[in-house]
Coordinates of N, CA and C in Angstrom, one line a residue:
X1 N 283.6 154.0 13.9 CA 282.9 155.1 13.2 C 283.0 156.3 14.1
X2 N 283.8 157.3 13.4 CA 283.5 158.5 14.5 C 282.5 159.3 15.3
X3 N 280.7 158.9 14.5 CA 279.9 159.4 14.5 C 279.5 158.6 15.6
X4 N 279.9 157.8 15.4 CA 279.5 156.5 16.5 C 278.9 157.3 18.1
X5 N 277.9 157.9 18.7 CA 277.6 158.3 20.2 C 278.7 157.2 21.2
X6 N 278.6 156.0 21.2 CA 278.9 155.4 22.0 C 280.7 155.6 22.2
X7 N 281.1 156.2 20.8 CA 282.7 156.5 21.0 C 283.2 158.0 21.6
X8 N 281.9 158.6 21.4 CA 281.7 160.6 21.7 C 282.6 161.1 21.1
X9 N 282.8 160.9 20.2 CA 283.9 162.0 19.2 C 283.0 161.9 17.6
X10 N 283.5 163.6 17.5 CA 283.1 163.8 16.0 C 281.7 164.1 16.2
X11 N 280.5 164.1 17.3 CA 279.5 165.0 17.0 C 279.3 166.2 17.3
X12 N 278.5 167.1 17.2 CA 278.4 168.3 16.8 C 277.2 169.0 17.7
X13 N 277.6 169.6 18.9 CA 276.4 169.7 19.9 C 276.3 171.2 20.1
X14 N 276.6 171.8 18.9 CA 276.3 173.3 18.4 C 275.0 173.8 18.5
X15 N 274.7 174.7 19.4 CA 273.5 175.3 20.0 C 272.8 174.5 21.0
X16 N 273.4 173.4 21.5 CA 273.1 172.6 23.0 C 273.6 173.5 24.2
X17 N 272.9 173.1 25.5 CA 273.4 174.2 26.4 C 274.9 173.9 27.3
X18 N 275.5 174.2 27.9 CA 276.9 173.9 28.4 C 276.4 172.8 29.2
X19 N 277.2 171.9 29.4 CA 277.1 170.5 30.3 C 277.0 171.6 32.0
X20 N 276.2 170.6 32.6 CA 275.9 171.1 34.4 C 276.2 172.7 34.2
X21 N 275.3 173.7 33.4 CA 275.2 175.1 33.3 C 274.1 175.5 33.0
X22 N 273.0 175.4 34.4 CA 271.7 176.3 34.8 C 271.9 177.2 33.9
X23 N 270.6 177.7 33.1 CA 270.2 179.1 32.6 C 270.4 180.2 33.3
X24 N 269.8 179.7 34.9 CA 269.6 180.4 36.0 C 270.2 179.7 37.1
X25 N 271.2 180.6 38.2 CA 270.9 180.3 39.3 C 271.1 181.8 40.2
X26 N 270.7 181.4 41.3 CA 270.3 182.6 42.0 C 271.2 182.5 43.8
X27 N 271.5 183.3 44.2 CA 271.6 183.1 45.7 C 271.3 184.5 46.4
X28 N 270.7 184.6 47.5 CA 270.2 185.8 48.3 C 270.5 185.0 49.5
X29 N 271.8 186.2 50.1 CA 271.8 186.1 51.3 C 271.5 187.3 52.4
X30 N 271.4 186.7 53.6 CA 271.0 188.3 54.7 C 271.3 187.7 56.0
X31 N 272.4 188.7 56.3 CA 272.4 188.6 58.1 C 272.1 189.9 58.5
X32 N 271.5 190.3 60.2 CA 271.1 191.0 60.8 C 271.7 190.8 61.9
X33 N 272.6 192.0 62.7 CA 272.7 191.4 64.2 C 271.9 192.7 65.6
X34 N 271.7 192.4 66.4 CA 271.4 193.1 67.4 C 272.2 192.7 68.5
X35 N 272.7 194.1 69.5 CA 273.2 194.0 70.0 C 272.4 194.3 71.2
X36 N 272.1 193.5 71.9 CA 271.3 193.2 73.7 C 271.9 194.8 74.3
X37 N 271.0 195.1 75.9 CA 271.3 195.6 76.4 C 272.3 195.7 77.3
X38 N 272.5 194.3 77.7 CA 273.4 193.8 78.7 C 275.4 193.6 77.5
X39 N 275.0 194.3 76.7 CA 276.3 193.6 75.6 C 276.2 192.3 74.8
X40 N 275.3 191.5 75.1 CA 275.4 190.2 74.7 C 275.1 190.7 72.7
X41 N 275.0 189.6 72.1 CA 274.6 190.0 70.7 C 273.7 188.4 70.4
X42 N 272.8 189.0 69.0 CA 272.2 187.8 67.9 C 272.3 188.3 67.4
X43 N 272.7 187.2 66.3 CA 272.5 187.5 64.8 C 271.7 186.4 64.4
X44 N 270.8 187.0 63.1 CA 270.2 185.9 62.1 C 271.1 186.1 61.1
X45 N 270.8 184.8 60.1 CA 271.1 185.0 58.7 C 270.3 184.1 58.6
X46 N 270.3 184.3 57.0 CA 268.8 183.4 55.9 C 269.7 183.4 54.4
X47 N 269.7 182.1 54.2 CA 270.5 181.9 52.9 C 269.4 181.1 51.9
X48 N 269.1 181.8 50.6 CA 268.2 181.4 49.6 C 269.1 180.9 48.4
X49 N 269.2 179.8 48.0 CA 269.5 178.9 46.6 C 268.3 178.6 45.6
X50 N 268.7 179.1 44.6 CA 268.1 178.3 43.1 C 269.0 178.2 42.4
X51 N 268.5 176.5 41.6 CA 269.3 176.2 40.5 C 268.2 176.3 39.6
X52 N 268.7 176.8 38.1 CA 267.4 176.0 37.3 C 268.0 174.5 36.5
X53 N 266.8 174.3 35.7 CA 267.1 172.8 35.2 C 268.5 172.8 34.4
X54 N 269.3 171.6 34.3 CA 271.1 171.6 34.2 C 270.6 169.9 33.5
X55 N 271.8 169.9 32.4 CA 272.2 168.4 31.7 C 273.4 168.4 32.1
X56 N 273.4 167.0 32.5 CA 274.8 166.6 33.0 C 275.9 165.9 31.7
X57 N 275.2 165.4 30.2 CA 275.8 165.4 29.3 C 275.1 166.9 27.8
X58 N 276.5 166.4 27.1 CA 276.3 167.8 25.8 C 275.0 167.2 24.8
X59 N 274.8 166.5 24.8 CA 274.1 166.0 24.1 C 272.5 166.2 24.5
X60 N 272.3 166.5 25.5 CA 271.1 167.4 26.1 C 270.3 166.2 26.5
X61 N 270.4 164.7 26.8 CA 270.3 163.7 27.3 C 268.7 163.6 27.8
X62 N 267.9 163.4 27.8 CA 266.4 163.7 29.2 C 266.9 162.9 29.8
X63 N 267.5 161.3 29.7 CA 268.2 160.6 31.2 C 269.1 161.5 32.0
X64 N 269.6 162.5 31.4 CA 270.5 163.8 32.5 C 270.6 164.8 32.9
X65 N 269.2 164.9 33.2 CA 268.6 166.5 33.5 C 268.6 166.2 35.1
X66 N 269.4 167.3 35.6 CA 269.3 167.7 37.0 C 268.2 168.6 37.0
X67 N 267.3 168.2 37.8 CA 266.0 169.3 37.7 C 266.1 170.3 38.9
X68 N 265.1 171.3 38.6 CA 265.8 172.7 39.4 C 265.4 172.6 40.9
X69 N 266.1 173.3 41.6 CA 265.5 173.3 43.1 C 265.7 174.6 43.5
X70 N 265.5 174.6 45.3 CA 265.4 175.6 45.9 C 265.8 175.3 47.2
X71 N 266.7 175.8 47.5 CA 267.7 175.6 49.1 C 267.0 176.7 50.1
X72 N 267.2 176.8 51.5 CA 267.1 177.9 52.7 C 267.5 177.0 53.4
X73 N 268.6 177.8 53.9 CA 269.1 177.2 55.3 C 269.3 179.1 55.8
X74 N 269.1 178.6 57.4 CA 269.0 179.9 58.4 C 270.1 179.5 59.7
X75 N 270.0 180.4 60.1 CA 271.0 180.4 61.6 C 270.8 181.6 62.6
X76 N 270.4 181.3 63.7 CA 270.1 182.4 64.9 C 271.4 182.3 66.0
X77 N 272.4 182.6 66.6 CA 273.2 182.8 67.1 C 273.4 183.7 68.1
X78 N 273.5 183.7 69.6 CA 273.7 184.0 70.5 C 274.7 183.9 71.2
X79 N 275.8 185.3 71.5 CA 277.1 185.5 71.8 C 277.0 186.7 73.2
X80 N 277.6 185.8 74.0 CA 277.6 186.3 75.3 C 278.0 187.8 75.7
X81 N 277.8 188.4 76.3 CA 279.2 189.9 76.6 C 280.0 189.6 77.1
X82 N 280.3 188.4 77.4 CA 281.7 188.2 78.2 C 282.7 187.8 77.2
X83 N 281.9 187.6 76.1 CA 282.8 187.0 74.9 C 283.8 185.3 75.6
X84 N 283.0 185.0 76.3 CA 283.5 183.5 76.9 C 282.5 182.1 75.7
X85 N 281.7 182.7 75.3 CA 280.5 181.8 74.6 C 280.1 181.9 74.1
X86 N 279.1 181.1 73.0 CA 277.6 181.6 72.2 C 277.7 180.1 71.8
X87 N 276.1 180.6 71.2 CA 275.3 179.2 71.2 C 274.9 179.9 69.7
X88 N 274.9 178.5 68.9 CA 274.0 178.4 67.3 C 273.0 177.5 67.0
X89 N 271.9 178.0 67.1 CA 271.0 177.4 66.1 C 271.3 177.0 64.7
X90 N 270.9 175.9 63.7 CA 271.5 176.4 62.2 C 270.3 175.1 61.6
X91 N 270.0 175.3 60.8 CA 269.4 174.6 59.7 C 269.3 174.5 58.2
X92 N 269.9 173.8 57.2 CA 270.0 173.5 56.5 C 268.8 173.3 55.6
X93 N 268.4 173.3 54.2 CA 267.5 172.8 53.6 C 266.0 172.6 54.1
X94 N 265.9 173.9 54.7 CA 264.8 174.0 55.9 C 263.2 173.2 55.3
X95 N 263.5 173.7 53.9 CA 262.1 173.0 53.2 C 262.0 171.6 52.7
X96 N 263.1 170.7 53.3 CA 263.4 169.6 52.7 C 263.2 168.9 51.4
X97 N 263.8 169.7 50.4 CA 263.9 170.0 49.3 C 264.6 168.4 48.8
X98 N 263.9 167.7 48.0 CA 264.4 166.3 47.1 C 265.4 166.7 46.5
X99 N 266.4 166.9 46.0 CA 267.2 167.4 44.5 C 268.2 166.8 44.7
X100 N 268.9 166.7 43.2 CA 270.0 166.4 42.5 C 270.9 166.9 42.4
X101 N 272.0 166.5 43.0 CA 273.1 167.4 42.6 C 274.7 166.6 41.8
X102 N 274.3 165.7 41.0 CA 274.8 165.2 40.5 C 274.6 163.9 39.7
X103 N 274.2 164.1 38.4 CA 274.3 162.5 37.9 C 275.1 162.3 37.5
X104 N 275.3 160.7 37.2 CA 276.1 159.9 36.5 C 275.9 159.2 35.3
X105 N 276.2 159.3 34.0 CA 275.8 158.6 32.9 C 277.1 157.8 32.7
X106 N 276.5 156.5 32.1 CA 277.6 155.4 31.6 C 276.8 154.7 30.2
X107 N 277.4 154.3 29.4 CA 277.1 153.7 28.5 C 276.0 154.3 27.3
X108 N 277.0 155.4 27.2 CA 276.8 156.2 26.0 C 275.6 157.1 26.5
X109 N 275.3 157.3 27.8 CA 274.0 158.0 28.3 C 272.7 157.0 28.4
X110 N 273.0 155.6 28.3 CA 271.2 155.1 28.6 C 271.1 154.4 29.8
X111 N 272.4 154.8 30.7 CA 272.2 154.6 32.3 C 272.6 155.2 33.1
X112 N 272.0 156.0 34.0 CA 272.3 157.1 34.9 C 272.4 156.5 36.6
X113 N 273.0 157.6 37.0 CA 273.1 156.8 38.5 C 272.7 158.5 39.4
X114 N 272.1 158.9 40.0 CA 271.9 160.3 40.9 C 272.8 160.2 42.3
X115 N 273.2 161.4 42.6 CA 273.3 162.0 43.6 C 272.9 162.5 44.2
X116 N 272.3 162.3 45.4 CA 271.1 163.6 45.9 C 271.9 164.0 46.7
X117 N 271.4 165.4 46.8 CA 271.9 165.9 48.3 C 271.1 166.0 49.3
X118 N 271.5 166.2 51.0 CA 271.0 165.6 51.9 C 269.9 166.4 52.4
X119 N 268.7 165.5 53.2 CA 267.2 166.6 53.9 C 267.8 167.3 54.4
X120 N 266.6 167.8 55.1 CA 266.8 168.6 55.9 C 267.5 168.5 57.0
X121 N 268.6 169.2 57.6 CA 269.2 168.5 58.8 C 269.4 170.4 59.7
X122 N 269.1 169.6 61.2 CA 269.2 170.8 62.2 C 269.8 170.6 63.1
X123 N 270.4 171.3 63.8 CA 271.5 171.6 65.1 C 272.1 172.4 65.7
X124 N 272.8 172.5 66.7 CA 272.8 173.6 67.3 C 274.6 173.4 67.6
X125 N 275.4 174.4 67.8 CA 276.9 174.3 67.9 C 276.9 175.3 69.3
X126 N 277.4 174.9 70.3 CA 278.0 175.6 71.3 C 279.3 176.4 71.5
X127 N 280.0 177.1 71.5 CA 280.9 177.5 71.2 C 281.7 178.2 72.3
X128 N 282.9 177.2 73.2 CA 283.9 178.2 74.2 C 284.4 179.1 72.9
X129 N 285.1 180.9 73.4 CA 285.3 181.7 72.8 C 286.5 182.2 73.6
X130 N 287.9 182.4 72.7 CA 288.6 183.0 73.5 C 289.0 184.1 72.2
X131 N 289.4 185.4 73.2 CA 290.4 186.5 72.3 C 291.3 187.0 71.6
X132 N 292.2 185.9 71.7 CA 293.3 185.8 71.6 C 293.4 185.9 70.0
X133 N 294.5 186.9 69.4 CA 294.5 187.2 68.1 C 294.7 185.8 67.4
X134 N 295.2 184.6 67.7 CA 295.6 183.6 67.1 C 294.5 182.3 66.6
X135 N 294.2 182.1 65.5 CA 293.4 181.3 64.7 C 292.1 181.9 64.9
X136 N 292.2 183.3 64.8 CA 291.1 184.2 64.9 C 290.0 184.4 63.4
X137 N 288.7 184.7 64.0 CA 287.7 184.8 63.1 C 286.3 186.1 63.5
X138 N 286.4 186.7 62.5 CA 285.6 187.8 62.4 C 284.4 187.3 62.6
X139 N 283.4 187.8 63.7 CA 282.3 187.6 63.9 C 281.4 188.7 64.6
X140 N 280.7 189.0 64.1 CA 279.9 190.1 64.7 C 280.4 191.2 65.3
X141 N 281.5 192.0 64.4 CA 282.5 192.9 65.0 C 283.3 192.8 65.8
X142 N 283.8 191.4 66.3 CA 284.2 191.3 67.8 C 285.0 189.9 66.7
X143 N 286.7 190.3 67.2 CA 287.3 189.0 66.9 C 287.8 188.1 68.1
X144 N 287.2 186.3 67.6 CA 287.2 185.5 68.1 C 287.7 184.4 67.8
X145 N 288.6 183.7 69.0 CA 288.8 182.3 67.9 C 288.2 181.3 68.8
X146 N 287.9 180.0 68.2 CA 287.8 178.8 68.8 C 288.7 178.0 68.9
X147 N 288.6 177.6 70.5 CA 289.1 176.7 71.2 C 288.5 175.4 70.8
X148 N 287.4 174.9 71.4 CA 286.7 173.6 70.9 C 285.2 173.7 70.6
X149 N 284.8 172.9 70.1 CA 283.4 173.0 70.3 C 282.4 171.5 70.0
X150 N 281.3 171.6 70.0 CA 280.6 170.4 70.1 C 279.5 171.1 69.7
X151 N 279.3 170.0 68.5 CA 278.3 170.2 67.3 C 276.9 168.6 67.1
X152 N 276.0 169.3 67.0 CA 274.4 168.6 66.9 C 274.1 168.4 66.1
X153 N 274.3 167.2 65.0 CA 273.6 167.7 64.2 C 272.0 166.3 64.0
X154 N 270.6 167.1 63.6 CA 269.4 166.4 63.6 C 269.1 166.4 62.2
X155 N 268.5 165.2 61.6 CA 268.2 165.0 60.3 C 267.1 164.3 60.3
X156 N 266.0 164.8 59.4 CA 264.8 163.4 59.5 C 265.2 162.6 58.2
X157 N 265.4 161.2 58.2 CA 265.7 160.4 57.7 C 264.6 160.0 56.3
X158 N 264.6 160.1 55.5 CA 263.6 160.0 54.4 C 264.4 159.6 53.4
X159 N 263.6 158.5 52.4 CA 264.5 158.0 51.9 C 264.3 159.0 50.4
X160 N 265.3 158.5 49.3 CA 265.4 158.8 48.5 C 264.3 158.4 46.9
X161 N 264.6 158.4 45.5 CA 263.6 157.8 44.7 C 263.8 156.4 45.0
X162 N 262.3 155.8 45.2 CA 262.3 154.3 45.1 C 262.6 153.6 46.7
X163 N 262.6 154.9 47.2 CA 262.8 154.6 48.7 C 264.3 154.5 49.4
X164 N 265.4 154.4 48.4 CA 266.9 154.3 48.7 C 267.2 155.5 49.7
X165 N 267.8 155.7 50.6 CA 268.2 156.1 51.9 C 269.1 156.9 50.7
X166 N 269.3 158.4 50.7 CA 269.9 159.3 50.1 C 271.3 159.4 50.6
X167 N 272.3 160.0 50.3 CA 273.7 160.1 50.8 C 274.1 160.8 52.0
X168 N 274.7 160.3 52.8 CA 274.7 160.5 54.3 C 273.7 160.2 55.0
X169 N 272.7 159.5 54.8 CA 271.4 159.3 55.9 C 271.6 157.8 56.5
X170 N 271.0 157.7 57.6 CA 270.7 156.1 58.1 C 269.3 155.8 58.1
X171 N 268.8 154.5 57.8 CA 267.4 154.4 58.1 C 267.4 154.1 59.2
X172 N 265.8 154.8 59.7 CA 265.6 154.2 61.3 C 265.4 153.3 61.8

C-alpha cells in the first residue's frame, strides 16, 4: 500500500516543517584582545549557540523532536612577547547544557535512539610558537605556526537520560 507510513512513500507532509530545520537558530560571537605593557597579549572570546526545537522526521513525529538548547563556550589566552609561547584557557558548554543533537528513528518512527552531545568539558593548551611563514596561522595580528603542543582536557562526567554515560564520557 503506498499510503502505508511504514513503506514512507506517497504521503503528503505539505505544511510540515523541514526535517532537522530550527525555526530559529542563533550564534553570537566576540573576541577582545589587549595588548600588555611588556608586548605580551590576551585575548578573550565568548561564543553563544541556540537551536530552537527541530524534528528529525517529515512527518513532525513528537518521538523526534530535538528540543532547543543553548551552548557558551569561552577562551582566555595568553601570548608571550617573545612570541616563543602562550597558554589557553578554553571551555566548552560552560553551562552544561543536556541536549540532543541527533536522533535516530527506526521502524516507521515508534523507536528512537538520541545522540547527546557532550558536558561540559575544560582545559587548557600550551603552545611552543615559532615564526616561520610555514604551516602558519593568524592569531592576534602576529603570524604563528605550531610546532607541538599538549592539550588538557577536564570534563565532569554525568550521565545521560536514565543515567546512560552520554557520548565520549567515562563513568567514574
Amino acid at each position: 500500500d503506498p499510503g502505508d507510513p511504514a513503506q514512507g512513500c506517497g504521503l503528503d507532509f505539505s505544511g510540515n516543517n523541514l526535517r532537522q530545520a530550527p525555526e530559529l537558530s542563533a550564534n553570537l560571537f566576540a573576541r577582545y584582545e589587549w595588548e600588555l605593557g611588556s608586548g605580551a597579549t590576551i585575548a578573550a572570546k565568548g561564543d553563544y549557540r541556540y537551536q530552537d526545537d527541530s524534528f528529525y522526521d517529515p512527518d513532525e513525529n513528537p518521538l523526534t523532536i530535538i528540543p532547543s538548547y543553548s551552548l557558551f563556550d569561552a577562551s582566555v589566552t595568553y601570548a608571550a612577547a617573545s612570541d616563543a609561547w602562550s597558554l589557553s584557557l578554553w571551555g566548552k558548554n560552560l553551562g552544561d547544557e543536556e541536549y540532543v543533537r541527533h536522533i535516530y528513528s527506526q521502524r516507521g518512527g515508534t523507536v528512537t535512539f538520541a545522540n547527546y552531545g557532550p558536558p561540559r568539558q575544560i582545559g587548557f593548551i600550551p603552545l611552543p610558537i615559532t615564526t616561520s611563514k610555514s604551516n602558519h596561522h593568524r592569531f592576534g595580528g602576529r603570524w604563528r605556526a605550531l610546532r607541538s603542543y599538549a592539550m588538557v582536557i577536564c570534563q565532569n562526567v554525568t550521565g545521560g537520560p536514565s543515567g546512560h554515560p552520554q557520548p565520549g564520557t567515562k563513568r567514574a
